[in-house]
Amino acid sequence: MLDKLQMYIVFAECLSFTETANKMFCSQPTISHKIKQLEEKYNTVFIQRKNKQIVLTERGKIFLQYAKKMVQLHEQMEKELHQAESSLSVYVSHYIAENYFSKILPNIESFQLQPFSIKGYSYENLKKSLLQEKTKFAIMPVYENDRTFQQGYNVDLLFEEELVLIMACNHHLAERKVIYTRDLESQILLLPENHYLQDLIKEKINQKNPTVQYMEMTNFEIIKQAVMSNLGVAFLPVKVVEKLLGEGKIVAKSIHGCSIKRQNAIVSNAGKQLSQKEQHFCRYVQNQFDTYECPLLQKIPSS
């Protein structure tokens, strides 16, 4: 039936048996026969000749409208069936993938029959993937100083975290009960490559005007190694350093009167409808952070 509908749509556009046959790669008698089959099925007449020209009858015009809708529905069905069978690609920050998904993902029983893949990227690459519409949503940090990017997207907050000051156990500030921003005077402060996170940290530190030497490093992992080697101090999320804290390899402190916070969210394209599978995944992740906030989000150690 579908092939007859597609043939009828082509015929209605050109109103020529010869042209239709050429476009459908078949003979003229085949076109004529299929149209007759449609007319017999619906017990009506779809085409007629007027002044040696072929025209559609009123019923032929009505049938054309529904034929287009039926073909369109069929194509949509095939597309959705393909999407249902294909793997869901989840774009997520390296930080969230490494520090939170290990606790979240094994519990997704509802996704056992719906395969998905996790794609970990930096903030800039996640941002680019959204802008280039490689994905309709990403699980990532959001920054106040990048609001222009966020304007075209829905931002559903997952959690907010405070960055703590970490240092080697033998650092001269490690034994201090209270640390102030001025105590960072002449310190080497290690920063990640992410310029938005750099600006967030610098903005808070520079409010008190200490003379700080900033040193950029590639990622959190390299910064941790540098801190343990006493090459400097750094502001990192507690989740990144909780294992080292538990092993007594580094010390974490909060700074009196200086709170550096970062938000993490599901950022989705406001102009694109998420598929049912994508919506299901996002709801699950949101629920995990809402329901299991205490075990997932560690509190900042007291000074």
Coordinates of C-alpha atoms in Angstrom, one line a residue:
M1 CA 0.0 0.0 0.0
L2 CA 2.8 2.4 0.9
D3 CA 4.3 2.2 -2.6
K4 CA 0.9 3.0 -4.1
L5 CA 0.6 6.1 -1.9
Q6 CA 4.1 7.3 -2.8
M7 CA 3.4 6.7 -6.5
Y8 CA 0.1 8.7 -6.2
I9 CA 1.8 11.6 -4.6
V10 CA 4.4 11.8 -7.4
F11 CA 1.7 11.5 -10.0
A12 CA -0.4 14.3 -8.4
E13 CA 2.7 16.5 -8.6
C14 CA 3.4 16.0 -12.3
L15 CA 0.0 14.8 -13.6
S16 CA 1.8 12.8 -16.3
F17 CA 1.9 9.0 -16.7
T18 CA 5.2 9.3 -18.6
E19 CA 6.9 11.6 -16.1
T20 CA 5.6 9.6 -13.1
A21 CA 6.9 6.3 -14.7
N22 CA 10.3 7.9 -15.2
K23 CA 10.5 9.1 -11.6
M24 CA 9.3 5.8 -10.2
F25 CA 11.5 3.7 -12.5
C26 CA 8.6 1.7 -13.9
S27 CA 6.3 1.5 -17.0
Q28 CA 3.3 3.7 -17.7
P29 CA 0.9 0.8 -17.6
T30 CA 2.1 0.0 -14.1
I31 CA 1.3 3.6 -13.0
S32 CA -2.1 3.4 -14.6
H33 CA -2.8 0.0 -13.0
K34 CA -1.9 1.2 -9.5
I35 CA -4.1 4.2 -9.7
K36 CA -7.0 2.0 -10.8
Q37 CA -6.4 -0.3 -7.9
L38 CA -6.6 2.7 -5.5
E39 CA -9.8 3.9 -7.1
E40 CA -11.3 0.4 -6.9
K41 CA -10.3 0.1 -3.2
Y42 CA -12.0 3.3 -2.3
N43 CA -14.8 3.0 -4.9
T44 CA -14.3 6.4 -6.4
V45 CA -12.5 8.3 -9.1
F46 CA -9.3 10.2 -8.4
I47 CA -8.3 11.5 -11.8
Q48 CA -10.1 12.6 -15.0
R49 CA -9.2 14.3 -18.3
K50 CA -10.3 17.8 -19.2
N51 CA -9.3 19.4 -22.5
K52 CA -6.8 16.7 -23.0
Q53 CA -5.2 17.4 -19.6
I54 CA -5.2 15.2 -16.6
V55 CA -6.6 16.7 -13.4
L56 CA -7.4 15.5 -9.9
T57 CA -11.0 15.2 -8.9
E58 CA -12.1 16.8 -5.6
R59 CA -11.9 13.3 -4.0
G60 CA -8.5 12.9 -5.7
K61 CA -7.3 16.1 -3.9
I62 CA -8.7 14.9 -0.6
F63 CA -7.0 11.5 -1.0
L64 CA -3.7 13.3 -1.8
Q65 CA -3.8 15.2 1.5
Y66 CA -4.2 12.0 3.4
A67 CA -1.7 10.1 1.3
K68 CA 0.9 12.6 2.3
K69 CA 0.0 12.4 5.9
M70 CA 0.2 8.6 5.8
V71 CA 3.6 8.5 4.1
Q72 CA 4.8 11.1 6.6
L73 CA 3.6 9.1 9.6
H74 CA 5.3 6.0 8.2
E75 CA 8.6 7.9 7.9
Q76 CA 8.2 9.2 11.4
M77 CA 7.5 5.7 12.7
E78 CA 10.6 4.3 11.1
K79 CA 12.7 7.1 12.5
E80 CA 11.4 6.6 16.0
L81 CA 11.8 2.8 15.8
H82 CA 15.4 3.4 14.7
Q83 CA 16.0 5.8 17.6
A84 CA 14.5 3.3 20.1
E85 CA 16.9 0.6 18.9
S86 CA 20.0 2.8 18.8
S87 CA 22.2 3.6 21.7
L88 CA 21.6 6.8 23.7
S89 CA 24.7 9.0 23.8
V90 CA 25.0 10.9 27.0
Y91 CA 27.4 14.0 26.9
V92 CA 28.7 14.7 30.4
S93 CA 31.7 16.5 32.0
H94 CA 34.7 14.4 32.8
Y95 CA 34.2 15.5 36.4
I96 CA 30.7 14.3 36.8
A97 CA 31.3 11.1 34.9
E98 CA 34.3 10.1 37.0
N99 CA 33.0 11.2 40.4
Y100 CA 29.3 10.7 40.4
F101 CA 28.2 8.3 37.6
S102 CA 30.0 5.4 39.2
K103 CA 27.4 5.5 42.0
I104 CA 24.4 6.5 39.8
L105 CA 24.6 4.3 36.7
P106 CA 24.7 0.8 38.1
N107 CA 21.3 1.4 39.6
I108 CA 19.5 2.2 36.3
E109 CA 17.5 -1.1 36.0
S110 CA 15.1 0.6 33.6
F111 CA 17.9 1.1 31.1
Q112 CA 19.1 -2.5 30.9
L113 CA 17.2 -3.1 27.7
Q114 CA 18.0 0.4 26.4
P115 CA 21.7 0.7 25.7
F116 CA 23.5 4.0 26.2
S117 CA 27.0 5.3 26.0
I118 CA 28.7 7.9 28.2
K119 CA 30.8 10.5 26.4
G120 CA 33.1 12.5 28.8
Y121 CA 34.2 15.9 27.6
S122 CA 35.7 19.2 28.9
Y123 CA 33.4 22.2 29.5
E124 CA 34.4 23.8 26.2
N125 CA 33.8 20.6 24.2
L126 CA 30.4 20.1 25.8
K127 CA 29.5 23.7 25.0
K128 CA 30.6 23.2 21.4
S129 CA 28.6 20.0 21.1
L130 CA 25.5 21.8 22.2
L131 CA 26.1 24.8 19.9
Q132 CA 26.7 22.5 16.9
E133 CA 23.7 20.4 17.8
K134 CA 25.7 17.2 18.2
T135 CA 23.6 16.5 21.3
K136 CA 20.3 18.0 22.6
F137 CA 21.5 17.9 26.3
A138 CA 24.6 17.7 28.4
I139 CA 25.3 17.2 32.1
M140 CA 27.9 19.8 32.9
P141 CA 29.0 22.8 35.1
V142 CA 27.3 26.2 34.6
Y143 CA 29.1 29.4 35.2
E144 CA 27.8 32.9 36.0
N145 CA 30.4 34.4 33.7
D146 CA 29.1 32.4 30.7
R147 CA 25.4 33.5 30.9
T148 CA 25.4 34.5 27.2
F149 CA 25.8 30.8 26.2
Q150 CA 23.1 29.6 28.6
Q151 CA 20.4 32.0 27.2
G152 CA 19.4 29.6 24.5
Y153 CA 19.2 26.6 26.8
N154 CA 17.2 25.1 29.6
V155 CA 19.3 24.8 32.7
D156 CA 18.0 22.3 35.3
L157 CA 20.2 22.5 38.4
L158 CA 21.5 19.2 39.8
F159 CA 23.7 20.4 42.7
E160 CA 25.9 23.2 43.9
E161 CA 29.2 22.5 45.4
E162 CA 31.8 24.6 47.2
L163 CA 35.5 24.4 46.2
V164 CA 37.9 23.9 49.1
L165 CA 41.5 25.0 49.5
I166 CA 43.8 21.9 49.4
M167 CA 47.4 21.8 50.3
A168 CA 50.1 19.3 51.2
C169 CA 50.2 18.0 54.8
N170 CA 53.5 19.7 55.5
H171 CA 52.3 23.1 54.1
H172 CA 52.7 25.9 56.7
L173 CA 49.0 26.7 56.6
A174 CA 47.9 23.1 57.2
E175 CA 47.9 23.4 61.0
R176 CA 46.0 26.7 61.0
K177 CA 42.5 26.5 62.4
V178 CA 41.3 29.7 60.6
I179 CA 42.6 30.8 57.2
Y180 CA 41.9 34.2 55.6
T181 CA 42.3 35.2 52.0
R182 CA 45.2 37.4 53.0
D183 CA 47.1 34.2 54.1
L184 CA 47.4 33.3 50.4
E185 CA 49.9 36.2 50.0
S186 CA 52.8 35.0 47.9
Q187 CA 51.3 31.6 47.5
I188 CA 51.4 29.7 44.1
L189 CA 47.7 29.0 43.3
L190 CA 47.3 26.1 40.8
L191 CA 44.4 26.6 38.3
P192 CA 42.8 24.2 35.8
E193 CA 42.7 25.0 32.1
N194 CA 39.0 25.9 32.2
H195 CA 39.0 29.7 31.9
Y196 CA 35.5 30.1 33.4
L197 CA 36.5 28.3 36.5
Q198 CA 39.8 30.3 36.6
D199 CA 37.8 33.5 36.5
L200 CA 35.5 32.3 39.2
I201 CA 38.4 31.6 41.5
K202 CA 40.4 34.7 40.7
E203 CA 37.3 37.0 41.2
K204 CA 36.9 35.7 44.8
I205 CA 40.6 35.9 45.6
N206 CA 41.2 39.3 44.0
Q207 CA 38.5 40.9 46.1
K208 CA 40.9 40.8 49.1
N209 CA 43.9 41.8 46.9
P210 CA 46.5 39.4 48.0
T211 CA 49.6 39.0 45.8
V212 CA 49.1 35.5 44.4
Q213 CA 51.1 33.7 41.7
Y214 CA 48.7 31.8 39.4
M215 CA 49.9 28.7 37.6
E216 CA 47.7 26.9 35.0
M217 CA 47.6 23.1 34.8
T218 CA 45.8 20.8 32.5
N219 CA 43.2 19.1 34.8
F220 CA 42.3 18.3 38.4
E221 CA 44.3 15.1 38.4
I222 CA 47.6 16.9 37.6
I223 CA 46.7 19.6 40.1
K224 CA 46.3 17.0 42.9
Q225 CA 49.7 15.5 42.1
A226 CA 51.3 19.0 42.2
V227 CA 49.7 19.8 45.5
M228 CA 50.9 16.5 47.1
S229 CA 54.4 17.5 45.8
N230 CA 54.0 20.8 47.6
L231 CA 54.3 22.8 44.4
G232 CA 51.3 25.0 45.4
V233 CA 47.8 25.1 46.7
A234 CA 44.5 24.8 44.8
F235 CA 40.8 25.2 45.0
L236 CA 39.0 21.9 44.1
P237 CA 35.7 20.3 44.7
V238 CA 35.6 18.0 47.7
K239 CA 34.5 15.0 45.6
V240 CA 37.8 15.2 43.6
V241 CA 40.0 14.9 46.7
E242 CA 37.9 12.9 49.2
K243 CA 40.0 9.7 48.7
L244 CA 43.3 11.6 49.3
L245 CA 41.7 13.3 52.4
G246 CA 40.6 9.9 53.7
E247 CA 44.2 8.6 53.3
G248 CA 45.7 11.7 55.0
K249 CA 47.7 12.6 51.9
I250 CA 46.5 16.2 51.7
V251 CA 44.6 18.7 53.9
A252 CA 41.5 20.6 52.9
K253 CA 40.5 24.0 54.4
S254 CA 37.8 26.5 53.9
I255 CA 38.7 30.2 53.9
H256 CA 36.9 32.5 56.3
G257 CA 34.7 35.0 54.4
C258 CA 35.5 33.5 51.0
S259 CA 33.1 31.0 49.5
I260 CA 33.7 29.7 45.9
K261 CA 30.8 27.8 44.6
R262 CA 30.1 26.1 41.3
Q263 CA 26.8 24.8 39.9
N264 CA 26.3 21.6 37.9
A265 CA 23.2 21.1 35.8
I266 CA 21.4 19.4 32.9
V267 CA 21.7 21.9 30.0
S268 CA 19.3 21.2 27.1
N269 CA 18.5 22.8 23.8
A270 CA 15.3 24.9 24.4
G271 CA 14.4 24.5 20.7
K272 CA 14.7 20.8 20.5
Q273 CA 12.3 18.2 22.0
L274 CA 14.0 15.5 23.9
S275 CA 13.1 11.9 22.9
Q276 CA 11.3 9.8 25.5
K277 CA 14.6 7.9 26.2
E278 CA 16.5 11.2 26.7
Q279 CA 13.7 12.6 29.0
H280 CA 13.7 9.3 31.0
F281 CA 17.5 9.5 31.5
C282 CA 17.4 13.1 32.5
R283 CA 14.6 12.5 35.0
Y284 CA 16.5 9.6 36.5
V285 CA 19.7 11.6 37.0
Q286 CA 17.8 14.5 38.4
N287 CA 16.0 12.2 40.8
Q288 CA 19.3 10.6 41.9
F289 CA 20.7 14.0 43.0
D290 CA 17.5 15.0 44.6
T291 CA 16.9 11.7 46.5
Y292 CA 20.5 10.7 47.4
E293 CA 22.0 14.1 48.0
C294 CA 23.6 13.2 51.3
P295 CA 25.6 10.2 50.1
L296 CA 26.4 11.7 46.7
L297 CA 27.4 15.2 47.8
Q298 CA 30.1 15.3 50.5
K299 CA 30.1 18.2 52.9
I300 CA 33.1 20.5 53.2
P301 CA 35.4 19.5 56.0
S302 CA 35.5 22.0 58.8
S303 CA 38.6 24.1 59.3

